[in-house]
CSV table of C-alpha atoms in Angstrom, one decimal:
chain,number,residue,atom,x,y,z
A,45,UNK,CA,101.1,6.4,33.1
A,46,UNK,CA,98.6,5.7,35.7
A,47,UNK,CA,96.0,8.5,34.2
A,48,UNK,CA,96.4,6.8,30.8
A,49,UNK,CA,95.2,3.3,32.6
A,50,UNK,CA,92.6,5.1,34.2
A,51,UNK,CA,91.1,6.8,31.3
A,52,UNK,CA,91.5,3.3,29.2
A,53,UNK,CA,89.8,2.1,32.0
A,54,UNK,CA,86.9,4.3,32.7
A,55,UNK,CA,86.6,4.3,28.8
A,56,UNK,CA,86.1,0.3,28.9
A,57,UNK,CA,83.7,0.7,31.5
A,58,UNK,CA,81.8,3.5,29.8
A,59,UNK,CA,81.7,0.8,26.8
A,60,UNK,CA,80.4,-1.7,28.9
A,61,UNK,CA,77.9,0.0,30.2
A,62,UNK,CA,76.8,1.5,26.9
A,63,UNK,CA,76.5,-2.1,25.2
A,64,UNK,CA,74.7,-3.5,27.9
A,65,UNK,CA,71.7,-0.3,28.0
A,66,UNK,CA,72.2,-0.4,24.3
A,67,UNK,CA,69.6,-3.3,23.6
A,68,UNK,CA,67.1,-1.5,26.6
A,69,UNK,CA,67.8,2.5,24.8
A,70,UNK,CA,66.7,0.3,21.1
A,71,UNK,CA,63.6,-1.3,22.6
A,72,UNK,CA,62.1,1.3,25.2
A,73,UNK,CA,58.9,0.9,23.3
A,74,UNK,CA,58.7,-2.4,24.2
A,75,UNK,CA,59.5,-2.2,27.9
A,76,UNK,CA,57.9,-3.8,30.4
A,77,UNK,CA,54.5,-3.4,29.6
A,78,UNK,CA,51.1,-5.3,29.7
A,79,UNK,CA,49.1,-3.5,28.0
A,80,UNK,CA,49.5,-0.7,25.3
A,81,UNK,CA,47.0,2.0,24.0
A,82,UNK,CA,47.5,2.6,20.4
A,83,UNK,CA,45.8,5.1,18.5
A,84,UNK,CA,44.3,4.6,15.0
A,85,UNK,CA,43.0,7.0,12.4
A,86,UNK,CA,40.8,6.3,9.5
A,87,UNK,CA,38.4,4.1,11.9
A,88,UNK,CA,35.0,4.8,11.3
A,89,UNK,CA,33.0,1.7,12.0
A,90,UNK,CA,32.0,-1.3,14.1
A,91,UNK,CA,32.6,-3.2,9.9
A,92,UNK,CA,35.7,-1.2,9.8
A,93,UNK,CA,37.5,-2.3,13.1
A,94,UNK,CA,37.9,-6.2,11.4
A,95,UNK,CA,40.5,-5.8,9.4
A,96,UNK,CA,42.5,-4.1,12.3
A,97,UNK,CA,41.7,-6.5,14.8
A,98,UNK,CA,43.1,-9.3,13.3
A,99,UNK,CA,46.1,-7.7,12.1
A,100,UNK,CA,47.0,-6.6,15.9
A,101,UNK,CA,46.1,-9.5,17.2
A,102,UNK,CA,48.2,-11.4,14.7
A,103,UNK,CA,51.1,-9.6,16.3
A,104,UNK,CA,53.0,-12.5,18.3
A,105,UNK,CA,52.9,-11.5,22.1
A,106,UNK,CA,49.3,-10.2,21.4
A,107,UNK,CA,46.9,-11.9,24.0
A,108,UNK,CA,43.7,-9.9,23.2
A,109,UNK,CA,42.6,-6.3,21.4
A,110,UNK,CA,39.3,-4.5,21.6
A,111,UNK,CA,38.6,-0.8,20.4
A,112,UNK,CA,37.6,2.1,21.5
A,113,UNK,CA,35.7,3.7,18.1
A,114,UNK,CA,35.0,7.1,19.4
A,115,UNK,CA,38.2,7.9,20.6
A,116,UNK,CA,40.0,5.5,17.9
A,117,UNK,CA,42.3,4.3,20.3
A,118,UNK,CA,42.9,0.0,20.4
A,119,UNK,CA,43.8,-1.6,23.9
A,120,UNK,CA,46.0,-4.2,23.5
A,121,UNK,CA,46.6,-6.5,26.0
A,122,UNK,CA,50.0,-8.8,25.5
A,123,UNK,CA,50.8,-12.3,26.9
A,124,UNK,CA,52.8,-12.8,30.1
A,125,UNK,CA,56.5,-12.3,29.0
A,126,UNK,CA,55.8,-10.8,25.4
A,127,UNK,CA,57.4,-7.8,24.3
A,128,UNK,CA,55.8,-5.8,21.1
A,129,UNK,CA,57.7,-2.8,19.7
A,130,UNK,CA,55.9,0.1,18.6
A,131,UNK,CA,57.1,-0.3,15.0
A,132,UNK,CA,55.2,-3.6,15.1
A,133,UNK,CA,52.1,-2.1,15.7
A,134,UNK,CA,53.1,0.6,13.7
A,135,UNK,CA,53.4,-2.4,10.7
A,136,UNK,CA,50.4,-4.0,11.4
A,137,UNK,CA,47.8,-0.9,11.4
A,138,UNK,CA,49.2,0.1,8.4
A,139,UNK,CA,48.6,-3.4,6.8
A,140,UNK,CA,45.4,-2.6,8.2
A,141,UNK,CA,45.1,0.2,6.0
A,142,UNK,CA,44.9,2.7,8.7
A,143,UNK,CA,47.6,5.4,10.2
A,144,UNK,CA,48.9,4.7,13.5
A,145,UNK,CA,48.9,7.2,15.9
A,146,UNK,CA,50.3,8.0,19.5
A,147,UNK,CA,51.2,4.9,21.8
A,148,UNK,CA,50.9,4.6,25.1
A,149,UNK,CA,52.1,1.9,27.4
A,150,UNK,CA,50.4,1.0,30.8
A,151,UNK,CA,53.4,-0.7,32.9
A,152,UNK,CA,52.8,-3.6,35.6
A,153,UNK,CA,53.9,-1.3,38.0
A,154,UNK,CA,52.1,1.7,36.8
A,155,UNK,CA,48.7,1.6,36.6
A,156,UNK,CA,47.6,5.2,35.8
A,157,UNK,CA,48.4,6.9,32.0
A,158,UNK,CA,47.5,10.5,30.8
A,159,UNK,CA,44.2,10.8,30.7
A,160,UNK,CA,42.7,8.3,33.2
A,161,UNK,CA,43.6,5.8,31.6
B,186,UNK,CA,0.4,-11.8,-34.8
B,187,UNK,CA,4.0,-10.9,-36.9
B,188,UNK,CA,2.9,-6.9,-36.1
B,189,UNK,CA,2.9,-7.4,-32.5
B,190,UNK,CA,5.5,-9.8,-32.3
B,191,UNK,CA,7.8,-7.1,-34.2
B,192,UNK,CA,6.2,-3.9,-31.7
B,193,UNK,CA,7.1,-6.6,-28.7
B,194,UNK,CA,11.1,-7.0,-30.1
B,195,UNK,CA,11.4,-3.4,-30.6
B,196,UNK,CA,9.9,-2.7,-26.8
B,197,UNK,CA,12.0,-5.2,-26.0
B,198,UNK,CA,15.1,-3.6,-27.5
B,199,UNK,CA,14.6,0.0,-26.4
B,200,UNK,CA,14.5,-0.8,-22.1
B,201,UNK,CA,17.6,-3.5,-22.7
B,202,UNK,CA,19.7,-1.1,-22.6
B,203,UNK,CA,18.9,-0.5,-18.9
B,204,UNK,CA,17.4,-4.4,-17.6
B,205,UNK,CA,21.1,-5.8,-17.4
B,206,UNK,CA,22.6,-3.5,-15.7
B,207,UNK,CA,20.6,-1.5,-13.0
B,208,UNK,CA,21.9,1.0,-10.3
B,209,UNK,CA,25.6,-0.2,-9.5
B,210,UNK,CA,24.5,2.1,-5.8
B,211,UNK,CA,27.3,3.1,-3.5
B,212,UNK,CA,26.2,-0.2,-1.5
B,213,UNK,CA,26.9,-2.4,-4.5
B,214,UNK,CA,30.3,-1.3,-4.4
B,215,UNK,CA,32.7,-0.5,-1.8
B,216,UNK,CA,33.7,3.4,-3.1
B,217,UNK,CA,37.3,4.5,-1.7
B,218,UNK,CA,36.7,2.4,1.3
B,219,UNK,CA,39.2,1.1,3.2
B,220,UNK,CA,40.0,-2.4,3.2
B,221,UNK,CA,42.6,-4.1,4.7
B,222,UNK,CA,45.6,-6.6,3.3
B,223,UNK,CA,44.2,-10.0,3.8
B,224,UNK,CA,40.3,-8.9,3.9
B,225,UNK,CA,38.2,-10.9,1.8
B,226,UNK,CA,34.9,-9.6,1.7
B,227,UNK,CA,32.0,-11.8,0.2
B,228,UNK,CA,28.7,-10.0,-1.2
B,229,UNK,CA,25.7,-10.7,-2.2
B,230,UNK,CA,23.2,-8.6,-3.4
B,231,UNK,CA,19.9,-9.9,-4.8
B,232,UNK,CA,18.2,-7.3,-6.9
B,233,UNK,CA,14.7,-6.9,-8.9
B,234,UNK,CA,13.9,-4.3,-11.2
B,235,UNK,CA,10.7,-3.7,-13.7
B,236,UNK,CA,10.1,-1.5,-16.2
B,237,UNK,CA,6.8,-0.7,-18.4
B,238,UNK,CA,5.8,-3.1,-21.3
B,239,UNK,CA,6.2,-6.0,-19.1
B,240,UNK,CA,9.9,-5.8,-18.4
B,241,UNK,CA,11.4,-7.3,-15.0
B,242,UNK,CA,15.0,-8.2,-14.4
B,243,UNK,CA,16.3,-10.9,-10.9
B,244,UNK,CA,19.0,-11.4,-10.4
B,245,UNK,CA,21.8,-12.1,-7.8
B,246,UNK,CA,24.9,-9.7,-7.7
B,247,UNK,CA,27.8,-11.3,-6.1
B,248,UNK,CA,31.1,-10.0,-5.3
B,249,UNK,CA,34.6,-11.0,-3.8
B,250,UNK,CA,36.5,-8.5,-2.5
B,251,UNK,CA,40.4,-8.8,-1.8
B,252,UNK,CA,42.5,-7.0,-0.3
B,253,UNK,CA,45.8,-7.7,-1.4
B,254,UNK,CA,47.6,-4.9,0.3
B,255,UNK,CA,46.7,-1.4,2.3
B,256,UNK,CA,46.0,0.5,-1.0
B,257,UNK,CA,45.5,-2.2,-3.6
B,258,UNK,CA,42.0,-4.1,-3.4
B,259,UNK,CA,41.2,-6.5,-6.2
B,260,UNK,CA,36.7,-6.9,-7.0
B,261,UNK,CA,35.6,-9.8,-8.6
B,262,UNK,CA,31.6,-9.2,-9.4
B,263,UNK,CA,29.6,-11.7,-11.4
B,264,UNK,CA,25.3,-11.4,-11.7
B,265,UNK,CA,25.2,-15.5,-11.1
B,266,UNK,CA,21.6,-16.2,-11.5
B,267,UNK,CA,19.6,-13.9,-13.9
B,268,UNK,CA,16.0,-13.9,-15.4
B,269,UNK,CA,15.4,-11.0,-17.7
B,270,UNK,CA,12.0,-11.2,-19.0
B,271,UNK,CA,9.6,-9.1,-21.6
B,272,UNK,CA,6.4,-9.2,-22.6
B,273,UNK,CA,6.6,-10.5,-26.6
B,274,UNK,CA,3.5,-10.1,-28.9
B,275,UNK,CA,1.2,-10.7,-25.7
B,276,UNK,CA,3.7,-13.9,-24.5
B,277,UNK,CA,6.2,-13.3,-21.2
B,278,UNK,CA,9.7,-14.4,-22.4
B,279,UNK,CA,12.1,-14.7,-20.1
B,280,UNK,CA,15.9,-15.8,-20.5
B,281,UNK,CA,17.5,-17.0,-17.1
B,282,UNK,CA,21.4,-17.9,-16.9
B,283,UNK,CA,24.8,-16.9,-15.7
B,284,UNK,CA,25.9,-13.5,-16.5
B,285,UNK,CA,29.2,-12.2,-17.2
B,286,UNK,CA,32.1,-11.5,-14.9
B,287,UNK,CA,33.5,-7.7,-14.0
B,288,UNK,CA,37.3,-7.9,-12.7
B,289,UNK,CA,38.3,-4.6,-11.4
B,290,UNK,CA,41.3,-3.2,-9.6
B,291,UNK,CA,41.5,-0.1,-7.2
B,292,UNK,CA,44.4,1.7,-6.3
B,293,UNK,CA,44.0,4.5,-3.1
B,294,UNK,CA,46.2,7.4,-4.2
B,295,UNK,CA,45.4,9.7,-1.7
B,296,UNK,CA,44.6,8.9,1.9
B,297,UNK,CA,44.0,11.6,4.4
B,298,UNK,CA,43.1,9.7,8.0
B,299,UNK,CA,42.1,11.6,11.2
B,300,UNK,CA,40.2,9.9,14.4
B,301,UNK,CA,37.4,9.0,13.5
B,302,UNK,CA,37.4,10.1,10.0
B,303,UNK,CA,38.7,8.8,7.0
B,304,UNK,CA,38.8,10.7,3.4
B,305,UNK,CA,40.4,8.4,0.3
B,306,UNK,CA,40.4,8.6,-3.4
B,307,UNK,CA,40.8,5.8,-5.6
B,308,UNK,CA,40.6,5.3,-9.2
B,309,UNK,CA,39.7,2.2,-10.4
B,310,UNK,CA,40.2,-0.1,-13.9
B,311,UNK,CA,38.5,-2.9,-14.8
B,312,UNK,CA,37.4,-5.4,-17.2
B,313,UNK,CA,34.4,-7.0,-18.2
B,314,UNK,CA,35.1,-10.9,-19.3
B,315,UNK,CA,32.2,-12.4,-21.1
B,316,UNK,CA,31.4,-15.7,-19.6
B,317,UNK,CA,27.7,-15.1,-19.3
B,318,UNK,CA,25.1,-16.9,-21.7
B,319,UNK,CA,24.3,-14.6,-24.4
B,320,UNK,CA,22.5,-16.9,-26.5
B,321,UNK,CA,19.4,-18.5,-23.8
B,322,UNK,CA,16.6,-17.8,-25.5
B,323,UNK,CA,16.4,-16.2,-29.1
B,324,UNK,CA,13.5,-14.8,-29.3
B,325,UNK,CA,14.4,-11.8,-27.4
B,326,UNK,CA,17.0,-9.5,-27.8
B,327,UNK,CA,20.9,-9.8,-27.5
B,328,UNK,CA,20.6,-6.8,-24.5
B,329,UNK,CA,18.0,-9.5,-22.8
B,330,UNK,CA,20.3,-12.2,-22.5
B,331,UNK,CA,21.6,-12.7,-19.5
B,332,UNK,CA,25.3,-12.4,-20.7
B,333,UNK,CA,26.9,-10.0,-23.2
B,334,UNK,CA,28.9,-11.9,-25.2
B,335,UNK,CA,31.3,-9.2,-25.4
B,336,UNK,CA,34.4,-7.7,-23.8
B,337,UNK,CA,34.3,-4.7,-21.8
B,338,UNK,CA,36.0,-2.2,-20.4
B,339,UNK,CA,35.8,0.2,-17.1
B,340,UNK,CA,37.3,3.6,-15.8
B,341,UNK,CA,36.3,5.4,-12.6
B,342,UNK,CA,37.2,7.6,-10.1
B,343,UNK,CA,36.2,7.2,-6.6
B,344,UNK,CA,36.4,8.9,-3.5
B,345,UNK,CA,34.8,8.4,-0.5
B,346,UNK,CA,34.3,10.4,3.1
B,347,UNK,CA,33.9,8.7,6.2
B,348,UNK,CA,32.9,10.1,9.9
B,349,UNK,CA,31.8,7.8,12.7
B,350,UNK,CA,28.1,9.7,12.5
B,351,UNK,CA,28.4,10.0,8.3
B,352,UNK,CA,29.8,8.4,5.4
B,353,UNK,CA,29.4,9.9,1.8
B,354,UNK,CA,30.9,8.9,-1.8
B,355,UNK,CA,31.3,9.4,-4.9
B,356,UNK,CA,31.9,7.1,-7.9
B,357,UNK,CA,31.8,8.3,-11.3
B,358,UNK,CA,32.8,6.3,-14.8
B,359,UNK,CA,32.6,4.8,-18.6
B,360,UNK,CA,32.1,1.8,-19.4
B,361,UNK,CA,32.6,0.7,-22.9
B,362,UNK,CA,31.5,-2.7,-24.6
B,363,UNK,CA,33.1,-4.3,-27.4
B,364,UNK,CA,30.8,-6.0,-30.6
B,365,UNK,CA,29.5,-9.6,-29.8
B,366,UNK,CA,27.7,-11.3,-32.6
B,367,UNK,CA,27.9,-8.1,-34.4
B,368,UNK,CA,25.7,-6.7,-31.5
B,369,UNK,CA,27.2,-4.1,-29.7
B,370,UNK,CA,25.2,-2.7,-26.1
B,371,UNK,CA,25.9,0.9,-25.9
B,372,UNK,CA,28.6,2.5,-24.1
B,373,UNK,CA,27.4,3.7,-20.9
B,374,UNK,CA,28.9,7.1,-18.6
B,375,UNK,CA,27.9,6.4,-15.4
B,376,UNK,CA,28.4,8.8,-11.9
B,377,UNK,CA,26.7,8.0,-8.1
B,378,UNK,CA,26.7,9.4,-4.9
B,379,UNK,CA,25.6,8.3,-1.8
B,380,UNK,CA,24.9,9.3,2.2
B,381,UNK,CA,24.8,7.2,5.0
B,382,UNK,CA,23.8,8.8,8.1
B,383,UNK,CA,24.3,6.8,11.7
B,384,UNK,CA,20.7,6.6,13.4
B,385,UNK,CA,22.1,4.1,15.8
B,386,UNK,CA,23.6,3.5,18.7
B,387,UNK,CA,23.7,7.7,19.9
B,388,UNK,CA,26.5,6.8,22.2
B,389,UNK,CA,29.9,5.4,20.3
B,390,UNK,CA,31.9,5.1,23.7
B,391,UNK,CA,33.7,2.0,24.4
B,392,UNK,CA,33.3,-0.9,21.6
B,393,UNK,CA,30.6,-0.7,19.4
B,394,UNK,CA,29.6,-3.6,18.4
B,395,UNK,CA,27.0,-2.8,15.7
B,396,UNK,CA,25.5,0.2,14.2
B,397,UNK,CA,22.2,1.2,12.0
B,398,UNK,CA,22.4,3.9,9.0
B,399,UNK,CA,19.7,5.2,6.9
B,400,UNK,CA,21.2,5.8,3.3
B,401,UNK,CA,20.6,8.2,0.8
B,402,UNK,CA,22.1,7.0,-3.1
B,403,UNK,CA,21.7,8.8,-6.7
B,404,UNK,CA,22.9,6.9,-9.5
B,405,UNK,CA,22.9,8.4,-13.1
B,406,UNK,CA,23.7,6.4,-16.3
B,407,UNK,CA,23.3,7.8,-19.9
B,408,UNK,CA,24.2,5.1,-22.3
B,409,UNK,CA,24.5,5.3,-26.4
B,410,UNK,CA,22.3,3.6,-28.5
B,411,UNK,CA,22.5,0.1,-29.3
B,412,UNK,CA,23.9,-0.9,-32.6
B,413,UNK,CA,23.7,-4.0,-34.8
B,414,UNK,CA,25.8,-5.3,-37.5
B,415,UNK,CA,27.1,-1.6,-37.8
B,416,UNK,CA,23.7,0.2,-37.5
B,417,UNK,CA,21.9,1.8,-34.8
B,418,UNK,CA,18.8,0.2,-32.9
B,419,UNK,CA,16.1,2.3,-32.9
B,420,UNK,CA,14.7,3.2,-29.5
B,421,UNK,CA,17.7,1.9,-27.4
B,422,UNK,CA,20.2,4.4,-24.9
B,423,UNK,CA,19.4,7.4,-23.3
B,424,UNK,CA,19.4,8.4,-19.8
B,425,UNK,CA,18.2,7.4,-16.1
B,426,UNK,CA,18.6,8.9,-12.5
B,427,UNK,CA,17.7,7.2,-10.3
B,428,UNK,CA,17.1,7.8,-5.8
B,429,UNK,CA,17.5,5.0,-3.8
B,430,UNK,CA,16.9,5.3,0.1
B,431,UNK,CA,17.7,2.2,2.3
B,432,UNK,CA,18.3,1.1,5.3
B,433,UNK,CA,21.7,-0.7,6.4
B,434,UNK,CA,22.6,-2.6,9.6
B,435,UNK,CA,26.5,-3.7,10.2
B,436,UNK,CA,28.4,-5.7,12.8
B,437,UNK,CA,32.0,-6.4,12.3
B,438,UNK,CA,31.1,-9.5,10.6
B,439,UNK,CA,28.6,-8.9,8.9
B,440,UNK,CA,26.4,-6.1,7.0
B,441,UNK,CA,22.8,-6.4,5.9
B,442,UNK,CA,20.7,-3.5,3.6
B,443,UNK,CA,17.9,-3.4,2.2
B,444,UNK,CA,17.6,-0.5,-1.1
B,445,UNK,CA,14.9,0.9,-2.8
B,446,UNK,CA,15.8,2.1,-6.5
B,447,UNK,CA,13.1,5.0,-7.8
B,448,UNK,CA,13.0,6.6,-11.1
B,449,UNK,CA,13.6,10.0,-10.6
B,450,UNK,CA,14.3,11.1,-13.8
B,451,UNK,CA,14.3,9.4,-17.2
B,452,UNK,CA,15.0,10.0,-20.9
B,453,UNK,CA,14.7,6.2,-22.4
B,454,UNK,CA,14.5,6.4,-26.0
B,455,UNK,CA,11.6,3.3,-26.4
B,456,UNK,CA,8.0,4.2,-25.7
B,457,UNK,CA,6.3,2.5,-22.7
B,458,UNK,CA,10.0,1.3,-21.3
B,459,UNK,CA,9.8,3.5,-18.4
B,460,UNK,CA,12.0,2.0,-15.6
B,461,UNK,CA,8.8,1.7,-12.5
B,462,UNK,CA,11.2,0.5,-9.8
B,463,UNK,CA,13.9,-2.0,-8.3
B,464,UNK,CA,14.5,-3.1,-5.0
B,465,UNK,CA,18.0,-4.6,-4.0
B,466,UNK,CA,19.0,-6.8,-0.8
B,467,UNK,CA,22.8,-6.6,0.8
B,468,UNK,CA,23.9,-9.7,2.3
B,469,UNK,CA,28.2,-9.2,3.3
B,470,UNK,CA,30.5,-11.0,5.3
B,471,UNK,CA,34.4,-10.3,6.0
B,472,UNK,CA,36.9,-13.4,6.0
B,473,UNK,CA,40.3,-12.5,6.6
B,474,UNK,CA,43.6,-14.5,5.1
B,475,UNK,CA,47.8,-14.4,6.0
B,476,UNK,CA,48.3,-14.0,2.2
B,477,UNK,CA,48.7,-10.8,1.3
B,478,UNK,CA,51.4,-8.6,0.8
């Protein structure tokens, strides 16, 4: 009888505790993060990076966006508080008519990514 | 007087074919480009051409460009202000006005992106809508007018490669006219290329925020003869190629070019209607709007 209890218990508390990471295991992409990198293929020009830069900076949460065109990676910079999922830059490149690539997320606590960045 | 009048009509008649519509160069038209939902490009392209016998064609070529999602892009291109003029028994006639009205609709169906790079094909429909005035000055020909007067239609294929040091495309197409006035302005096949090739900045680290290209365009156009009230014009269709090296300098506002169009082969049916030259400015701008889809 007691076992039974427990395993209800430890099966309520494994619920509880799934539920509440569930929302944080959904939206890792748009942990706590500044800044993101986001790569973009199909960029070719100085002409071509309009369209793109208004698209991500029409994201809400977006604070600023430059690119890089040789490497065709955009740094995006979000406001204090904001949270941006990758499937909303993923959206708004495309609208741009361009294919998203990897992105990479530059956490206030972590200042270093992959490649000095 | 009547004699010369007559030669100056038929002189007239065999370069028309050509005077209205020039080199449509890779810079007059976007190729497979990419543009994106909401982009509204605005262009304007000033362009002069003249041919032997006293033939010279101004005008201003101005386009909208929309792009109403990430494949579909709508053009709206109208010649606004035109002066065709000819050299008529020893007078210069000219006929200035509006000219017609070219809606055409691309579709990318392939899009293959990589950094840096970008390699789309697109074909494209369109339609020409006749709201130009084809009836200015009488005493030269329908072709001199600076509208049609008649319903047309477009087909093409584009494509279009693009590096970050190189860009080159491809357009090719027919365009047929319909009868206006029991006129009809020969059905043209039309193909162009065109190279641009970065000469500056060297260095495209960080953001760039303009660039200068040197460009390298063909355009070929063989159109059929002219025919009126059922029979054909003597002296009118036959073939042009034409080079056209420019320069082109672009922010990510704005582009500027400027074009030079050279006869570089030519089988015009009229006598002394040789096609000497045209030179063509490039004005653009991009606007960007929420509606799209």
């Amino acid at each position: 009888m007691q076992g039974g209890w427990a395993r209800r218990g430890a099966a309520a508390a494994l619920l509880v505790v799934t539920l509440a990471a569930a929302p944080a295991l959904a939206d890792t992409s748009a942990a706590d993060s500044r800044e993101a990198f986001v790569t973009v293929m199909g960029v070719v020009s100085p002409y071509a990076t309009f369209g793109l830069l208004k698209h991500l900076s029409g994201i809400p949460g977006v604070a600023s966006v430059t690119f890089d065109l040789a490497h065709g990676i955009a740094d995006v910079h979000l406001r204090p508080g904001a949270s941006v999922t990758d499937q909303q830059f993923r959206d708004a490149i495309r609208s741009a008519s361009y294919t998203a690539g990897d992105i990479r997320r530059k956490s206030e606590t972590s200042e270093n990514l992959p490649g000095g960045r | 007087m009547i004699a010369r009048l007559i030669a100056g009509l038929l002189l007239a008649l065999g370069t028309a074919a050509f005077l209205p519509a020039p080199a449509r160069a890779q810079l007059t038209f976007p190729g497979a480009s990419p543009i994106s939902s909401g982009n509204i490009v605005l262009r304007a392209q000033p362009e002069a051409t003249e041919a032997g016998g006293g033939f010279s064609s101004l005008f201003d070529r101005n386009v909208l460009i929309y792009g109403a999602s990430p494949d579909l892009t709508f053009l709206v291109q109208n010649n606004s202000i035109i002066t065709n003029s000819a050299d008529v028994g020893g007078r210069q006639l000219s006929a200035t006005g509006f000219g017609d009205t070219l809606f055409q609709t691309r579709y990318t169906i392939f899009q293959q992106d990589g950094i840096g790079s970008t390699l789309r094909v697109a074909p494209i429909i369109g339609i020409n809508v006749p709201t130009g005035m084809n009836a200015v000055n009488s005493a030269l020909s329908p072709a001199l007018q600076p509208g049609t007067g008649a319903w047309g239609t477009r087909d093409a294929i584009t494509a279009s490669w693009q590096t970050l040091y190189w860009n080159g495309g491809a357009e090719a197409g027919y365009q047929a006219n319909s009868d206006a006035s029991s006129y009809h302005i020969g059905n043209t096949v039309y193909a162009d290329v065109g190279f641009h090739y970065l000469l500056w900045p060297s260095s495209l680290e960080g953001q760039v925020g303009s660039e200068l290209y040197a460009s390298l365009e063909s355009n070929y156009t063989s159109s059929d003869a002219n025919a009126s009230f059922g029979r054909t014009v003597g002296g009118t269709g036959g073939q042009l190629l034409l080079i056209d090296p420019g320069i082109i300098w672009t922010t990510t506002l704005y582009s500027v070019s400027f074009t030079a169009l050279l006869p570089a082969y030519e089988r015009i049916a009229a006598d002394g209607g040789r096609y000497n030259y045209g030179v063509a400015l490039f004005f653009r701008r991009s606007f960007f709007t929420d509606l799209h889809w």
